[in-house]
Coordinates of C-alpha atoms (C1' of nucleotides) in Angstrom, one line a residue:
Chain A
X6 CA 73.9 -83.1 16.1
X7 CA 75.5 -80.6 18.6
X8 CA 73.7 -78.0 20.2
X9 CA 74.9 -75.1 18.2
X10 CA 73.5 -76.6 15.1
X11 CA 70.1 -77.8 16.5
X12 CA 70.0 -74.3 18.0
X13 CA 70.5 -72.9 14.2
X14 CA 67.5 -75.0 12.4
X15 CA 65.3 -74.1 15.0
X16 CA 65.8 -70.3 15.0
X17 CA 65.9 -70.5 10.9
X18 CA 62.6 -72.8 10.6
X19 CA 61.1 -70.5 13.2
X20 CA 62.1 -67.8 11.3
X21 CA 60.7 -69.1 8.0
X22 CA 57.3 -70.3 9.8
X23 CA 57.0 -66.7 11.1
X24 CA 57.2 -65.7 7.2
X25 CA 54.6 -67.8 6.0
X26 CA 52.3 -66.4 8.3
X27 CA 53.2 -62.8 7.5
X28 CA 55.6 -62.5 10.6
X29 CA 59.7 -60.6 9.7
X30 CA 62.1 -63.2 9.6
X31 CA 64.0 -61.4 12.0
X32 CA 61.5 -61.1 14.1
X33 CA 60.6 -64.5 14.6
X34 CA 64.1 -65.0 14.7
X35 CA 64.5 -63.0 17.7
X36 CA 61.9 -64.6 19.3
X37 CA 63.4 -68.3 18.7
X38 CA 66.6 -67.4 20.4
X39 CA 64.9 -65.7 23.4
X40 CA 63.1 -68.8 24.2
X41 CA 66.0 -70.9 24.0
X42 CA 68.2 -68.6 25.9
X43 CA 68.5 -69.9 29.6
X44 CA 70.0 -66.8 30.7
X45 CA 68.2 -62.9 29.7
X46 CA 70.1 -61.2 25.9
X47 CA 71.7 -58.0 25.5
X48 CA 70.6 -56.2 22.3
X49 CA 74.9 -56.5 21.6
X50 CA 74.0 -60.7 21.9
X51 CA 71.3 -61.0 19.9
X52 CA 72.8 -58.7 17.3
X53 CA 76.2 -60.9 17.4
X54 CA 74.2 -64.4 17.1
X55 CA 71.8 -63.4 14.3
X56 CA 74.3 -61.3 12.3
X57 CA 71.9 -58.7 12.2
X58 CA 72.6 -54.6 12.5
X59 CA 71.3 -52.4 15.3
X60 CA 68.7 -50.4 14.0
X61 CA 66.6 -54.3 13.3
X62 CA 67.5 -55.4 16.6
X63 CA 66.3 -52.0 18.3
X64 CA 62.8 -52.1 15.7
X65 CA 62.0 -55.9 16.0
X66 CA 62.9 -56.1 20.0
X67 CA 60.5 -52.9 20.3
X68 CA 57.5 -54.8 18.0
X69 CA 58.2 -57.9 19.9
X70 CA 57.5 -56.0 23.1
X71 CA 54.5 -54.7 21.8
X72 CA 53.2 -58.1 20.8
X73 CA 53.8 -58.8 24.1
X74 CA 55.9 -61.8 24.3
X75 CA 58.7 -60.6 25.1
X76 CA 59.8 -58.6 28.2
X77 CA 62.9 -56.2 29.1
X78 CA 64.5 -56.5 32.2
X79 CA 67.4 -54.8 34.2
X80 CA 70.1 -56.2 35.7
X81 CA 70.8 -54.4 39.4
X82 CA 73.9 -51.7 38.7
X83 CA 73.8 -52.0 34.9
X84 CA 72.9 -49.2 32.1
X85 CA 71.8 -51.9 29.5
X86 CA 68.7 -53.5 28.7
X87 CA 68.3 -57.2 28.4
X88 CA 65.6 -59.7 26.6
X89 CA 63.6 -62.2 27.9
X90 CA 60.6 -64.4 26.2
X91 CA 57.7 -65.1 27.7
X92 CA 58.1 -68.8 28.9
X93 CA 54.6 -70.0 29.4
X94 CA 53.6 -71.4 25.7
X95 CA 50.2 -71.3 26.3
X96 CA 50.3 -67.7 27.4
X97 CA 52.5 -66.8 24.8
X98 CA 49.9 -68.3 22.3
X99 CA 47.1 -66.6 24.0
X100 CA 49.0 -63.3 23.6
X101 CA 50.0 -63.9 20.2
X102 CA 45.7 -65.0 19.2
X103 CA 44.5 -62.1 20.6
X104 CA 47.0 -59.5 18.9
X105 CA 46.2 -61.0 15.9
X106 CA 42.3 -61.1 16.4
X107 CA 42.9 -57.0 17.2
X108 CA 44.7 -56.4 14.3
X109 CA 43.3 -58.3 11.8
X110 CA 40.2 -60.3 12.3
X111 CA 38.2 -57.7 14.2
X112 CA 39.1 -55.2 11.4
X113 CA 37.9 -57.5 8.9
X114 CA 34.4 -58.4 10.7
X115 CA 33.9 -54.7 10.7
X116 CA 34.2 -54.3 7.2
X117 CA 32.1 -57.8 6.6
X118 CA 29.7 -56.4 8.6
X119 CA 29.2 -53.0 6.7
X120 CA 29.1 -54.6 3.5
X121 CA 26.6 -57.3 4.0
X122 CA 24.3 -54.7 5.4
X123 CA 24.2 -53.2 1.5
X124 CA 20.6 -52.0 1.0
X125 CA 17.4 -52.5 -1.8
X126 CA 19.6 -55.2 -3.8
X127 CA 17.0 -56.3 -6.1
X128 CA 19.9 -57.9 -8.5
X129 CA 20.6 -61.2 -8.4
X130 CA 24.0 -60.6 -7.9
X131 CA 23.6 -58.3 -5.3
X132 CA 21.5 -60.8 -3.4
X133 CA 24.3 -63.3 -3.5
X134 CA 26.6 -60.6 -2.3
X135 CA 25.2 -60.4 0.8
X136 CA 24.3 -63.9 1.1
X137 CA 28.1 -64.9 1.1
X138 CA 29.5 -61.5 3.0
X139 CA 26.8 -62.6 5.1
X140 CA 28.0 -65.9 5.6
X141 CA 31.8 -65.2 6.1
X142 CA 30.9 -62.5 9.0
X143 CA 29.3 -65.0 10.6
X144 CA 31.6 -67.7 10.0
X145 CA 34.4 -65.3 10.4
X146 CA 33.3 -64.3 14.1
X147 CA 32.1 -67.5 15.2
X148 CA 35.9 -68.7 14.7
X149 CA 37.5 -65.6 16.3
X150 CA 34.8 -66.1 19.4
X151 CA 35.9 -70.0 19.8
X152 CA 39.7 -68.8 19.6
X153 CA 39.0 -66.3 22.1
X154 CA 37.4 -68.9 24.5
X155 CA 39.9 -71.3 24.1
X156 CA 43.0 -69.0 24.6
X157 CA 41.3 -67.3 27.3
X158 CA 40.4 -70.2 29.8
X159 CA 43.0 -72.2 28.7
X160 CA 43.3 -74.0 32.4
X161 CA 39.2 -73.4 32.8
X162 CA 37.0 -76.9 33.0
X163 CA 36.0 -76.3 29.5
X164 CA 39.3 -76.2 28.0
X165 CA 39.5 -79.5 30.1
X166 CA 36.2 -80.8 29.1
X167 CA 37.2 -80.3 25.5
X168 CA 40.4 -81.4 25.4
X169 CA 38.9 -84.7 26.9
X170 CA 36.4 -85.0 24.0
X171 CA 39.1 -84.5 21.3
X172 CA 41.5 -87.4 22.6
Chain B
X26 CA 26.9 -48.3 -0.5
X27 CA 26.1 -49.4 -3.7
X28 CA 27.0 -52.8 -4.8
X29 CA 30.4 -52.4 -6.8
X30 CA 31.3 -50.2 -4.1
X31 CA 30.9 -52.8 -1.4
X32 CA 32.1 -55.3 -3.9
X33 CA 35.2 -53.6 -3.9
X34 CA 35.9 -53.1 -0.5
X35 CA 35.3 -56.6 -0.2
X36 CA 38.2 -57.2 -2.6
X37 CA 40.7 -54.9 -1.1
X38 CA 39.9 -56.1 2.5
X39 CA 40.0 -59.7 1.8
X40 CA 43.7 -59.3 -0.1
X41 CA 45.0 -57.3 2.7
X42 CA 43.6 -60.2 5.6
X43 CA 45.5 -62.3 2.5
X44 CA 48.6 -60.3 2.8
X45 CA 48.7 -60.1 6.5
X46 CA 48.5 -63.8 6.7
X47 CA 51.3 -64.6 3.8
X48 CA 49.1 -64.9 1.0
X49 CA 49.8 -63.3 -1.9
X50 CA 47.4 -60.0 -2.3
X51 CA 46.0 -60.9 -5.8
X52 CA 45.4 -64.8 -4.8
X53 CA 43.4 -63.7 -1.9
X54 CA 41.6 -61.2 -4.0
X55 CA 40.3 -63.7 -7.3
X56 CA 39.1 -66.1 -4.3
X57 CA 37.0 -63.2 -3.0
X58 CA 35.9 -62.3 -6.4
X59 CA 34.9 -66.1 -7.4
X60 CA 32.9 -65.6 -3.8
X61 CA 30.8 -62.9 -4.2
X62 CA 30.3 -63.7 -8.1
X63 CA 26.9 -65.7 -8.6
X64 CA 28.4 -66.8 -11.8
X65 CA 31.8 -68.3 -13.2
X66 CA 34.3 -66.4 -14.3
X67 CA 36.9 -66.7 -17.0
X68 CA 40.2 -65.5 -17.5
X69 CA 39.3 -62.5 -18.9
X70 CA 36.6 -61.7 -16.9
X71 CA 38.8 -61.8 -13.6
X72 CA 42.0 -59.9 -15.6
X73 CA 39.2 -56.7 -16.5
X74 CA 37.8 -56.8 -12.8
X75 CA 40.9 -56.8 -11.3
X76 CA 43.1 -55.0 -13.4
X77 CA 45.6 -57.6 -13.4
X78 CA 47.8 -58.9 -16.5
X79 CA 47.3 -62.7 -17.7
X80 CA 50.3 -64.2 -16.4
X81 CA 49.1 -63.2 -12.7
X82 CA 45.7 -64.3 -13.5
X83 CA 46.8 -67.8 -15.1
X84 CA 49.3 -68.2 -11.9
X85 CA 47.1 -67.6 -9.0
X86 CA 44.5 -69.2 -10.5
X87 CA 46.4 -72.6 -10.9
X88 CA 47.4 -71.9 -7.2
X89 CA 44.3 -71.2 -5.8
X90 CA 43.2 -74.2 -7.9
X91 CA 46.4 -76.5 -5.9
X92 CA 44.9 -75.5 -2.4
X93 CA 42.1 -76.9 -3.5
X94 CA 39.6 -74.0 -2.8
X95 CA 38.3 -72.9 -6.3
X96 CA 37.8 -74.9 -9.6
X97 CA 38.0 -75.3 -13.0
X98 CA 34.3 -75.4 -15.2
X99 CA 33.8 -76.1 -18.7
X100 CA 30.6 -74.7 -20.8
X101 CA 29.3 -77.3 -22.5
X102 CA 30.3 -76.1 -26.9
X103 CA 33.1 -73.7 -25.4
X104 CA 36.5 -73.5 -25.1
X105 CA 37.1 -71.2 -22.7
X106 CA 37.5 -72.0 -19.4
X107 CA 35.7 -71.0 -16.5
X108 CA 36.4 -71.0 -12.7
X109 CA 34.3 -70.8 -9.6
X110 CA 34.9 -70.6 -5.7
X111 CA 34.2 -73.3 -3.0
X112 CA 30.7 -72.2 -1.8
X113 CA 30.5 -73.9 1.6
X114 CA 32.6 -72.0 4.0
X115 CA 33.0 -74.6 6.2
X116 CA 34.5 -76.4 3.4
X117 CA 36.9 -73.9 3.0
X118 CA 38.0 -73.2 6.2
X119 CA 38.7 -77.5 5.9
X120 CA 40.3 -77.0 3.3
X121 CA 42.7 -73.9 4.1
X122 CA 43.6 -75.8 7.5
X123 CA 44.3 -78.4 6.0
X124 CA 46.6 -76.9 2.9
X125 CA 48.6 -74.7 5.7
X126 CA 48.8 -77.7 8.3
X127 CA 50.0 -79.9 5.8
X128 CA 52.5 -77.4 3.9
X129 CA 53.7 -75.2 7.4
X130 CA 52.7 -76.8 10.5
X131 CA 53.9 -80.6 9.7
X132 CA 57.0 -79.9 8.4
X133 CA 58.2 -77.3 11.5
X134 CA 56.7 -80.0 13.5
X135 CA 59.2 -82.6 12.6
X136 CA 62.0 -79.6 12.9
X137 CA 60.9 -79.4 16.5
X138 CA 61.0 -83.3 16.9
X139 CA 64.4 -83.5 15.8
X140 CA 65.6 -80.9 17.4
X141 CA 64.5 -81.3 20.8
X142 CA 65.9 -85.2 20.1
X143 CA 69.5 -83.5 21.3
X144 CA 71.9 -85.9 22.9
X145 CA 74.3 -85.7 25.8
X146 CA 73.2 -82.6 26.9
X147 CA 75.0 -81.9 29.8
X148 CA 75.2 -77.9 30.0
X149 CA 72.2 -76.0 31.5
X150 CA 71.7 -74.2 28.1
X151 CA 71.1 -78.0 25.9
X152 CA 69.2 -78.7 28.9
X153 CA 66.8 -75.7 28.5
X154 CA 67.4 -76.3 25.0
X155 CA 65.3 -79.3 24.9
X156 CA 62.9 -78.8 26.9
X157 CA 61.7 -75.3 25.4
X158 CA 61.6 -77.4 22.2
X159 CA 59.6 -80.3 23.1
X160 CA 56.8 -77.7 24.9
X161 CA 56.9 -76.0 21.8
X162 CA 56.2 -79.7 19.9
X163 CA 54.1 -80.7 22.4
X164 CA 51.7 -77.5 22.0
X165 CA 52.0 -77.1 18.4
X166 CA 51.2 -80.8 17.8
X167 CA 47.7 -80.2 19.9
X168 CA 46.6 -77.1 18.1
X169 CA 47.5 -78.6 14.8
X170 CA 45.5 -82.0 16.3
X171 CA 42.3 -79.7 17.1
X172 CA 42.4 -78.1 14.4
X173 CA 42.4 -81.4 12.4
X174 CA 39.5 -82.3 14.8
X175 CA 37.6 -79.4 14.4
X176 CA 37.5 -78.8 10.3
X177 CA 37.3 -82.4 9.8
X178 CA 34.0 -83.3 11.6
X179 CA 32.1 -80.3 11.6
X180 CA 28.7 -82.0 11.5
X181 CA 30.2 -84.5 14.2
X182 CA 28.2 -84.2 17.9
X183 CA 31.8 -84.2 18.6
X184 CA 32.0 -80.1 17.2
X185 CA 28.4 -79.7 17.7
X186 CA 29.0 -80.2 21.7
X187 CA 31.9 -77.9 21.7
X188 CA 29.5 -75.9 20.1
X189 CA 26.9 -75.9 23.2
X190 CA 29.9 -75.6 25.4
X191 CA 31.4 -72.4 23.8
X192 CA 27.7 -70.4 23.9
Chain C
dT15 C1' 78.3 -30.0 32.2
dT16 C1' 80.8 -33.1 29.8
dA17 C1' 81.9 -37.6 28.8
dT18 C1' 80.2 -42.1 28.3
dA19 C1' 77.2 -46.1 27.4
dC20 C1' 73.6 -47.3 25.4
dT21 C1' 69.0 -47.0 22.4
dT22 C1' 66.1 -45.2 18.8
dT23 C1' 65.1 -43.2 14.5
dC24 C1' 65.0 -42.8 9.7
dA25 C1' 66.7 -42.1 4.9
dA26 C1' 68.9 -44.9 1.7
dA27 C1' 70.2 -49.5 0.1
dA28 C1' 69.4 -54.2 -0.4
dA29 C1' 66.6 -58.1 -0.6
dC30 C1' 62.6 -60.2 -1.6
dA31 C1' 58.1 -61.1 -3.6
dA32 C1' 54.8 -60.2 -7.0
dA33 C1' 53.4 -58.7 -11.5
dT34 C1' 54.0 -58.0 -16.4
dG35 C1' 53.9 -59.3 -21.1
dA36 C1' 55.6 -61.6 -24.9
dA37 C1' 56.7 -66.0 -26.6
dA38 C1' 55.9 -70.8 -26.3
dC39 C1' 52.7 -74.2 -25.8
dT40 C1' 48.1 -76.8 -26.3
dT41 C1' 44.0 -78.1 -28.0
dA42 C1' 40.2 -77.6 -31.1
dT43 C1' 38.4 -76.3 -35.7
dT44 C1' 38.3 -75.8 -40.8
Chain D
dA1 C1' 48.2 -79.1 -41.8
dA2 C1' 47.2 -74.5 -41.1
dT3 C1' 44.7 -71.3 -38.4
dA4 C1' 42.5 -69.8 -34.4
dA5 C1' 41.3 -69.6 -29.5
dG6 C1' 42.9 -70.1 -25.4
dT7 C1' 46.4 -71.1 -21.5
dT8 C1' 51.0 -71.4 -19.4
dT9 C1' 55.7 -70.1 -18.6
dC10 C1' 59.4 -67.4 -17.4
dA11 C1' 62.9 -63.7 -17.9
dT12 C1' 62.5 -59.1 -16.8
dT13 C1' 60.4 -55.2 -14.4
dT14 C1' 58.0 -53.2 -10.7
dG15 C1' 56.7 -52.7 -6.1
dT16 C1' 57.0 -53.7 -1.2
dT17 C1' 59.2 -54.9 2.8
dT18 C1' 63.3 -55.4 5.5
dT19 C1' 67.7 -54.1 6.7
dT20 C1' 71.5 -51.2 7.3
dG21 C1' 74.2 -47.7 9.4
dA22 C1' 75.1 -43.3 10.7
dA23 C1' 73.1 -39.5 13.2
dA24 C1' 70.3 -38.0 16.8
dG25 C1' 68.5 -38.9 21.2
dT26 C1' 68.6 -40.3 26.4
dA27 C1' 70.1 -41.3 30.6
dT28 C1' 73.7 -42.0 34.0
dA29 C1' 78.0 -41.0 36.2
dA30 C1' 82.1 -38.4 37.1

DNA sequence: TTATACTTTCAAAAACAAATGAAACTTATT
DNA sequence: AATAAGTTTCATTTGTTTTTGAAAGTATAA
């Protein structure tokens, strides 16, 4: 296999990864060529490799950004914008958990939260209700708290400590 | 609140977390029906709760039924058939990590495997190539190893210490 | 201030995924 | 073996998300 076509499955499998876990194809496409792209990408480059139009570049570079994985940079003397991704993986999965524990998870808890609170339930079914909303919150948070730890320290002595435990 | 109030916004949050992590909005939803229901449910009983037509019932159902997270019960003298959730959430978080590791995870591990196997690489960009590659095999492989780790003992004193260390 | 190089926006189109519903199928009952 | 009760399948429709591309917007340089 040459380099071109290893190049291709990657950014296609990332792309299709990225769709299973409710991420644009393009998007994670974008992504997968940014990180294996020695040198920084126009918006003209990544539009020309993917086969894509403008106005998807321009909206999934700008989401990207927001994610916070991938960064713009300037080259000294030159009007255009270039790409680059974030190169630390760990960081970039750090980034990546805690966007999707904002947009998602926390939002979720909240709602948990509410509903488990439900008041004089005197049916039986409305006594399970809360029993099980109950038990997701606290599952739920418990899991978005260990994610939390874990991405955040990820070079602390616990990470460490852990990792050594799992071997 | 009143119960079917609470029930519902249950339902709608639980298909959107669905959604926003590639499952399907109406598979999402039965599961969190079958949850918060003290008893099973049948076909019909899911189609009139949910508004949804048959076919959608009978194929989420089978697929929730494939992930391994509800199942199917039979009332002893009837026909009909009756389903019911998983009702140990640990259990289902195993399970789910499990499903996706097995069905997403594995297979873009072996993409990044091969990939990053790239011969005679001689030009700084099959260089970087590989190496961006095999850190992004190397990290997914741990995550998807702790994760294994994690769901799969989680009465072990291996989870429980992780626990104590996390507080 | 005008031309140029580049980026963003957004309405419309295309692509994709999910849902419907009727027909086919299965299994049990008379 | 015919009827009934229930389930599954799948071609078609509906709905949602993504993509396009042209127009509008911005910033720089002459």
């Amino acid at each position: 296999m040459e380099l071109s076509q290893a190049k291709n499955k990657f950014i296609q499998t990332w792309g299709s990864l990225g769709t299973q876990w409710g991420i644009s194809k393009t998007m994670a496409q974008i992504h997968a060529l940014l990180i294996v792209s020695p040198e920084v990408l126009s918006m003209e480059d990544i539009m020309a490799e993917l086969h894509i139009s403008r106005g998807n570049a321009s909206m999934n570079l700008r989401n990207l950004i927001d994610w916070g994985i991938i960064f713009k940079e300037y080259k000294p003397g030159e009007r255009r914008e270039y790409f680059s991704a974030e190169d630390n993986i760990d960081e970039l999965a750090r980034k990546i958990a805690k966007e999707r524990s904002k947009r998602e998870i926390k939002p979720t808890l909240r709602v948990l939260q509410e509903v488990s609170q439900l008041e004089h339930s005197q049916t039986e079914e409305a006594v399970h209700f809360k029993k099980k909303t109950a038990e997701l919150y606290e599952f739920l948070s418990r899991a978005d708290n260990m994610l939390e730890k874990i991405t955040d320290y990820k070079e602390s002595w616990i990470t460490k400590t852990i990792m050594k435990l799992m071997k």
